[in-house]
C-alpha positions as a printed Julia matrix, in Angstrom:
483×3 Matrix{Float64}:
 -102.01   45.59  -132.17
 -103.09   45.48  -128.57
 -105.84   47.4   -126.6
 -103.78   48.2   -123.52
 -101.54   51.33  -124.0
  -97.72   51.43  -123.39
  -95.61   54.35  -122.51
  -94.22   55.96  -125.58
  -90.33   56.11  -125.55
  -87.99   57.22  -128.48
  -84.41   55.94  -129.43
  -82.63   57.74  -132.07
  -80.5    55.6   -134.61
  -77.1    56.7   -135.67
  -78.6    58.21  -138.9
  -81.85   59.51  -137.61
  -83.71   62.42  -139.22
  -81.76   65.11  -140.8
  -82.71   68.76  -139.93
  -84.89   70.09  -142.5
  -85.64   66.63  -144.34
  -88.98   65.17  -144.84
  -89.96   62.74  -142.02
  -92.03   59.45  -142.37
  -93.63   57.43  -139.68
  -94.11   53.85  -140.52
  -96.32   51.76  -138.08
  -96.27   47.94  -138.22
  -92.55   48.04  -138.95
  -92.01   44.77  -137.59
  -94.54   43.17  -140.02
  -93.9    42.0   -143.58
  -95.03   45.1   -145.47
  -93.72   47.72  -142.97
  -90.37   46.01  -142.78
  -90.08   45.98  -146.51
  -91.21   49.63  -146.79
  -88.79   51.26  -144.49
  -85.56   50.81  -146.65
  -87.65   51.9   -149.58
  -88.48   55.23  -147.97
  -84.87   55.64  -146.78
  -83.64   54.95  -150.28
  -85.83   57.64  -151.74
  -84.69   60.25  -149.28
  -87.09   60.05  -146.37
  -86.03   60.29  -142.72
  -87.99   57.45  -140.95
  -89.39   56.89  -137.61
  -90.92   53.33  -137.0
  -93.39   52.6   -134.43
  -93.34   49.43  -132.44
  -94.53   48.09  -129.24
  -91.21   46.34  -128.45
  -87.94   47.75  -129.8
  -86.44   44.23  -129.52
  -88.75   43.12  -132.18
  -86.73   45.13  -134.74
  -83.15   44.11  -133.55
  -82.53   42.1   -136.43
  -83.43   44.51  -139.15
  -80.68   45.68  -141.43
  -81.98   49.27  -141.15
  -82.44   49.55  -137.43
  -79.44   52.04  -137.02
  -80.79   54.29  -139.8
  -84.34   54.97  -138.22
  -85.62   56.63  -135.09
  -87.54   53.83  -133.0
  -90.8    54.91  -131.25
  -92.24   52.37  -128.73
  -95.92   52.7   -128.27
  -99.35   51.34  -128.99
 -101.54   52.65  -131.72
 -104.51   52.56  -129.28
 -102.93   55.15  -127.03
 -103.56   58.81  -127.84
 -100.57   59.88  -125.9
  -98.33   57.36  -127.77
  -99.55   58.47  -131.01
  -99.14   62.07  -130.25
  -95.43   61.27  -129.34
  -94.86   59.12  -132.32
  -96.36   61.73  -134.88
  -94.54   64.78  -133.6
  -92.51   66.3   -136.43
  -93.86   63.8   -138.9
  -94.71   64.88  -142.56
  -96.47   61.62  -143.77
  -97.61   58.55  -141.9
  -97.98   55.15  -143.24
 -100.65   53.05  -141.18
  -99.81   49.4   -141.66
 -101.53   47.94  -138.64
 -104.66   45.72  -138.64
 -105.72   42.81  -136.73
 -105.11   39.32  -138.38
 -106.54   37.17  -135.71
 -109.78   35.69  -134.53
 -110.15   37.3   -131.31
 -113.42   38.74  -130.31
 -113.99   42.53  -130.87
 -111.21   42.85  -133.44
 -113.37   45.21  -135.48
 -113.75   47.46  -132.44
 -110.08   47.41  -131.75
 -109.34   48.35  -135.27
 -112.03   51.09  -135.28
 -110.76   52.65  -132.21
 -107.12   52.43  -133.05
 -107.7    54.06  -136.54
 -109.67   56.89  -135.01
 -107.07   57.52  -132.36
 -104.29   57.65  -134.94
 -106.24   59.94  -137.38
 -107.09   62.42  -134.5
 -103.29   62.29  -133.34
 -102.17   62.98  -136.9
 -104.47   66.01  -137.35
 -103.36   67.43  -134.06
  -99.73   67.03  -134.95
 -100.16   68.66  -138.29
  -99.27   65.52  -140.53
  -99.79   66.22  -144.22
 -100.47   62.82  -145.55
 -101.74   59.3   -144.38
 -101.05   56.23  -146.46
 -103.09   53.15  -145.59
 -102.83   49.64  -147.08
 -106.23   47.95  -147.39
 -107.75   45.14  -149.27
 -109.44   44.88  -152.67
 -113.1    44.25  -152.29
 -116.5    44.34  -154.36
 -118.82   47.2   -153.7
 -121.96   45.15  -153.82
 -121.45   42.1   -151.66
 -121.55   41.29  -147.92
 -117.91   41.34  -147.03
 -116.1    38.84  -144.47
 -115.77   40.41  -141.12
 -111.98   41.15  -141.49
 -112.15   42.52  -145.01
 -115.16   44.73  -143.83
 -113.04   45.92  -140.91
 -110.22   46.98  -143.32
 -112.58   48.87  -145.43
 -113.98   50.5   -142.38
 -110.55   51.71  -141.25
 -109.92   53.19  -144.53
 -113.15   55.07  -144.46
 -112.16   56.47  -140.98
 -108.98   57.87  -142.56
 -110.64   59.3   -145.5
 -113.3    61.06  -143.33
 -110.55   62.53  -141.0
 -109.05   65.99  -141.59
 -105.63   64.72  -142.95
 -105.66   63.72  -146.82
 -105.23   60.07  -146.99
 -104.53   57.56  -149.94
 -106.05   54.12  -149.19
 -104.26   51.67  -151.46
 -106.2    48.48  -151.79
 -104.47   45.14  -152.78
 -105.4    41.42  -153.22
 -102.69   38.74  -153.06
  -99.29   40.36  -152.61
  -96.59   38.13  -154.09
  -93.39   38.03  -151.9
  -91.55   35.71  -149.51
  -93.12   36.5   -146.12
  -96.46   37.67  -147.27
  -99.03   35.54  -145.63
 -101.11   35.41  -148.88
  -98.11   34.08  -150.75
  -97.14   31.68  -148.19
 -100.78   30.25  -148.31
 -100.44   29.8   -152.09
  -96.97   28.43  -151.89
  -97.52   25.76  -149.29
 -101.02   24.71  -150.79
  -99.2    24.21  -154.24
  -96.04   22.47  -152.98
  -97.29   20.24  -150.2
 -100.56   18.71  -151.96
 -100.25   16.69  -155.17
 -104.1    16.8   -155.13
 -106.7    18.79  -153.28
 -110.31   19.12  -152.86
 -110.99   22.82  -152.38
 -113.71   25.37  -152.17
 -115.4    26.75  -155.18
 -113.96   30.21  -154.6
 -110.69   28.87  -156.27
 -112.32   29.83  -159.52
 -112.88   33.48  -158.35
 -110.94   36.19  -160.19
 -107.87   37.68  -158.43
 -105.57   40.42  -159.33
 -102.24   39.59  -157.62
  -99.5    42.19  -157.27
  -95.64   41.74  -156.8
  -94.44   43.15  -153.29
  -91.83   45.23  -155.11
  -94.69   47.04  -156.94
  -96.5    47.45  -153.73
  -93.47   49.17  -152.13
  -93.09   51.44  -155.21
  -96.79   52.61  -154.99
  -96.79   52.82  -150.88
  -93.64   55.07  -151.09
  -95.03   57.12  -153.93
  -98.25   57.61  -152.33
  -96.4    59.77  -149.71
  -95.73   62.48  -152.59
  -99.54   62.78  -153.73
 -100.86   66.2   -153.99
 -102.66   67.52  -150.92
 -105.97   67.6   -152.53
 -105.95   63.89  -153.2
 -107.99   62.01  -150.66
 -109.32   58.79  -152.0
 -108.95   55.01  -152.46
 -106.8    53.42  -155.23
 -107.17   49.88  -156.32
 -103.68   48.37  -156.98
 -102.74   45.24  -158.89
 -100.53   43.56  -161.37
 -101.27   43.4   -165.13
 -102.88   39.81  -164.89
 -106.12   38.71  -163.61
 -106.12   34.92  -162.66
 -108.24   32.61  -160.7
 -106.73   31.01  -157.58
 -106.84   27.67  -159.47
 -104.76   29.45  -162.25
 -102.43   30.87  -159.74
 -101.62   27.4   -158.24
 -100.97   26.26  -161.84
  -98.76   28.98  -162.76
  -96.92   28.77  -159.45
  -96.12   25.27  -160.29
  -95.0    26.06  -163.72
  -92.85   28.95  -162.63
  -91.05   26.69  -159.98
  -90.65   23.65  -162.21
  -93.29   21.4   -160.21
  -95.86   19.31  -161.36
  -99.45   20.79  -161.2
 -101.57   19.45  -158.48
 -105.05   18.05  -159.35
 -107.64   20.39  -157.89
 -111.23   19.5   -157.38
 -113.7    22.21  -156.15
 -116.7    21.35  -154.02
 -119.63   23.71  -153.12
 -119.69   22.72  -149.44
 -116.48   23.8   -147.89
 -117.33   27.0   -145.89
 -114.74   29.62  -145.25
 -114.38   28.58  -141.48
 -113.81   24.93  -142.6
 -111.44   26.11  -145.24
 -109.32   28.14  -142.95
 -108.95   25.11  -140.73
 -107.91   22.98  -143.72
 -105.45   25.57  -144.55
 -104.12   25.51  -140.91
 -103.8    21.85  -141.27
 -102.01   21.71  -144.59
  -99.7    24.72  -144.34
  -97.64   26.58  -141.41
 -100.34   29.32  -141.43
 -102.49   29.08  -138.36
 -106.26   28.82  -138.83
 -106.69   32.1   -137.1
 -104.46   33.8   -139.69
 -106.05   31.85  -142.62
 -109.55   32.93  -141.83
 -109.06   36.53  -142.98
 -107.04   35.4   -145.88
 -109.69   32.89  -146.98
 -112.4    35.68  -146.11
 -110.99   37.91  -148.76
 -110.78   35.11  -151.39
 -114.4    34.22  -151.18
 -115.12   37.51  -153.39
 -113.65   38.35  -156.77
 -111.0    41.08  -156.11
 -110.14   42.77  -159.25
 -109.14   46.37  -159.61
 -112.0    48.57  -160.85
 -109.66   51.43  -161.64
 -105.82   51.93  -162.24
 -105.75   55.54  -161.31
 -102.73   55.33  -159.05
 -100.7    55.15  -162.33
 -101.47   58.72  -163.08
  -99.65   59.71  -160.02
  -96.89   57.2   -159.23
  -94.49   55.77  -161.81
  -93.7    52.25  -161.74
  -90.4    51.89  -163.62
  -90.25   49.24  -166.09
  -93.96   48.55  -165.65
  -95.62   46.07  -163.36
  -93.76   42.72  -162.44
  -95.54   39.59  -164.15
  -96.82   36.72  -161.91
  -94.05   34.28  -162.86
  -91.35   36.57  -162.34
  -92.66   37.76  -158.96
  -93.15   34.05  -157.8
  -89.5    33.13  -159.01
  -88.1    36.14  -157.11
  -90.02   35.33  -154.01
  -88.77   31.71  -154.03
  -85.25   32.82  -154.44
  -85.11   34.04  -150.73
  -87.81   31.51  -149.27
  -86.49   29.04  -146.87
  -86.67   25.42  -148.03
  -89.84   23.59  -146.89
  -88.9    20.81  -144.64
  -92.34   19.63  -143.94
  -92.33   16.47  -146.0
  -88.81   15.58  -144.78
  -89.89   16.11  -141.15
  -93.09   14.17  -141.59
  -91.24   11.35  -143.04
  -88.62   11.36  -140.18
  -91.24   11.37  -137.28
  -93.52    8.83  -139.18
  -90.53    6.35  -139.65
  -89.53    6.69  -136.02
  -93.1     6.21  -134.65
  -93.75    3.13  -137.01
  -90.44    1.6   -135.73
  -91.45    2.1   -132.1
  -94.96    0.55  -132.82
  -93.45   -2.45  -134.47
  -90.82   -3.01  -131.59
  -93.71   -2.57  -129.02
  -95.89   -4.98  -130.9
  -93.42   -7.67  -131.22
  -92.84   -7.64  -127.38
  -96.55   -7.55  -126.55
  -98.09  -11.0   -125.71
 -101.78  -10.5   -124.89
 -102.47  -14.16  -125.45
  -99.74  -15.31  -122.99
 -100.42  -17.64  -119.96
  -98.8   -14.86  -117.89
 -101.17  -12.2   -118.92
 -104.16  -14.46  -118.42
 -103.02  -15.3   -114.92
 -102.93  -11.57  -113.87
 -105.67  -10.09  -111.63
 -106.81   -7.11  -113.57
 -108.97   -4.31  -112.31
 -112.52   -4.18  -113.51
 -112.12   -0.69  -115.01
 -109.26   -1.74  -117.35
 -110.56   -1.07  -121.1
 -111.27   -4.18  -123.05
 -108.18   -5.44  -124.95
 -109.54   -4.58  -128.36
 -109.33   -0.95  -127.34
 -105.47   -0.66  -126.99
 -104.38   -1.19  -130.56
 -107.23    1.36  -131.7
 -105.83    3.94  -129.07
 -102.22    3.42  -129.68
 -102.53    3.54  -133.4
 -104.37    6.99  -133.08
 -101.7     8.2   -130.64
  -98.64    7.13  -132.82
 -100.25    8.95  -135.85
 -100.8    12.1   -133.43
  -97.1    11.74  -132.25
  -95.81   11.77  -135.89
  -97.95   14.56  -137.08
  -97.59   16.79  -134.0
  -93.87   16.31  -133.88
  -93.45   17.09  -137.66
  -95.42   20.28  -136.94
  -93.15   21.33  -134.24
  -90.07   20.6   -136.16
  -91.45   22.65  -139.08
  -92.07   25.46  -136.63
  -88.39   25.43  -135.3
  -87.21   25.3   -138.95
  -89.36   28.37  -139.81
  -88.02   30.22  -136.81
  -84.4    29.22  -137.8
  -84.17   27.73  -134.23
  -81.51   24.91  -134.91
  -80.91   24.3   -131.18
  -84.69   24.09  -130.39
  -85.0    21.52  -133.26
  -81.93   19.49  -131.96
  -83.24   19.52  -128.36
  -86.73   18.44  -129.58
  -85.45   15.71  -131.57
  -83.51   14.42  -128.56
  -86.6    14.53  -126.29
  -88.52   12.78  -129.3
  -86.06   10.02  -129.55
  -85.95    9.55  -125.78
  -89.71    9.4   -125.53
  -90.05    6.75  -128.22
  -87.28    4.64  -126.61
  -88.97    4.7   -123.42
  -92.31    3.85  -125.18
  -90.85    0.92  -126.89
  -89.12   -0.47  -123.7
  -92.43   -0.5   -121.69
  -93.67   -3.44  -123.58
  -90.58   -5.34  -122.92
  -90.51   -4.55  -119.2
  -94.22   -5.43  -118.66
  -94.64   -8.43  -121.04
  -91.2   -10.0   -121.06
  -89.61   -9.11  -117.81
  -92.92   -9.78  -116.08
  -92.25   -7.2   -113.29
  -95.52   -5.15  -112.86
  -93.92   -2.52  -110.46
  -91.14   -2.05  -112.66
  -93.58   -1.51  -115.61
  -95.62    0.99  -113.26
  -92.3     2.87  -112.71
  -91.47    2.96  -116.42
  -95.0     4.04  -117.4
  -94.58    7.07  -114.78
  -91.31    7.93  -116.64
  -92.91    7.57  -120.03
  -95.69   10.06  -118.75
  -93.17   12.53  -117.58
  -91.22   12.32  -120.9
  -94.62   12.79  -122.85
  -95.56   15.78  -120.88
  -92.3    17.21  -121.52
  -92.47   16.51  -125.24
  -95.9    18.21  -125.33
  -94.47   21.2   -123.54
  -91.62   21.34  -126.02
  -93.76   21.13  -128.95
  -96.02   23.78  -127.44
  -93.07   26.28  -127.4
  -92.63   25.95  -131.29
  -96.31   25.71  -132.02
  -99.15   25.95  -129.72
 -101.42   23.8   -131.83
  -98.69   20.99  -131.79
  -98.54   21.22  -127.99
 -102.15   20.98  -127.65
 -102.46   17.97  -130.0
  -99.76   16.08  -128.32
 -101.47   16.44  -124.8
 -103.73   13.32  -125.32
 -100.55   11.23  -125.5
  -99.41   12.49  -122.2
 -102.85   12.06  -120.59
 -103.02    8.37  -121.93
  -99.55    7.56  -120.58
 -100.69    8.97  -117.16
 -103.69    6.56  -117.36
 -101.41    3.82  -118.3
  -99.38    4.58  -115.17
 -102.39    4.39  -112.85
 -103.6     1.11  -114.35
 -100.0    -0.5   -114.27
  -99.85    0.49  -110.66
 -103.26   -0.98  -109.94
 -102.06   -4.37  -111.76
  -98.88   -4.32  -109.68
 -100.87   -4.1   -106.35
 -103.17   -6.88  -107.25
 -100.29   -9.04  -108.47
  -97.38   -8.79  -106.03
  -94.31  -10.77  -107.19
């Protein structure tokens, strides 16, 4: 969601709304929940419009030719009036999952705009997916904002069903991804005490059943509904059950009372592919016990066969999940950087008579600083490059991965060769030129990493900066020692 309006424009698909049929509008169709809901609504007989800021973001969806696409922004009253024209029921699946300032204000204003436009266009039902929460605790900012959005819809003229869920179990759900990667990547973890809070997870298929069914609620129903599966678990138990369901050894979990939600979100961002900004609202909801206080939705919507159990939901999600290549990538980049460090070290001769004979600038760091700095930089190169490769893998960008590996290998080869040029060939100007080449290669590597993962690009920047410093130092040594 953005705060700047765009021009609304519609494009009808081949199987767009049939005359006389019921028409649904799904916002957030490019997201995980919205993308799952659209085919469910089509299957149950709805004609569907989808709202997106950019039509291109939906080009890979298999249902794209069966819906009407509306380009627009939920913060624009004009766009929303255009999107909601002729709509019987609207599913509002938009909320800010970032750490940007004023997200509460943006969510509040967008919900108000949408509610007013729905009333003006005669929409008969709004369905909103919010978060399970306790009633007597101070909520995290993101969870409080979702509660506020639900209240805005309930106070508006259009009858609204606010479905409130905790952890959604499905491949692509951010809360499921966090559970998955924490469980599979760490043999042991020191975690916050909220891992022992009670949670009522729900399978994504059941969420779809309830969301779609909520569009048929009687017009007098205007309320919240807590939704969840049949099992109440702690996060610690979920980690254990996930391991059992996928045939893995259970990780050792030790909880500590001092890990704040902000620190925990950064920890999650470090260990998993989920950014710290996205992890923050996820962690913020888990600091509370999130258990359904009522199951009234079952009186209105039938869930054929009953709710899916936790183990089955996990196994179903993992059948379509892409393999996690993180450990393989880290092993690859670590092995390459260690080999580079070894080759460079073998060529380095700080105690040689040649080096002692050089006239060195006064501002050169002490000799003891170089192994410390380079050890940290090699660790940074390995970790950041693994993160970049993980991002390429997650995006399915095989070419981007291949190009990065070529740049990575070239950079390490230049890196290792510099020591031979400076220490063995004893040609200072050649070493200065080589350092300049390494600087350019390091800057390019950071740029490539940043294209896949902004954090990886930022993390690699010190490497390029240090190589730039090494270039200046090498040039200064060359000027003072003409040969």
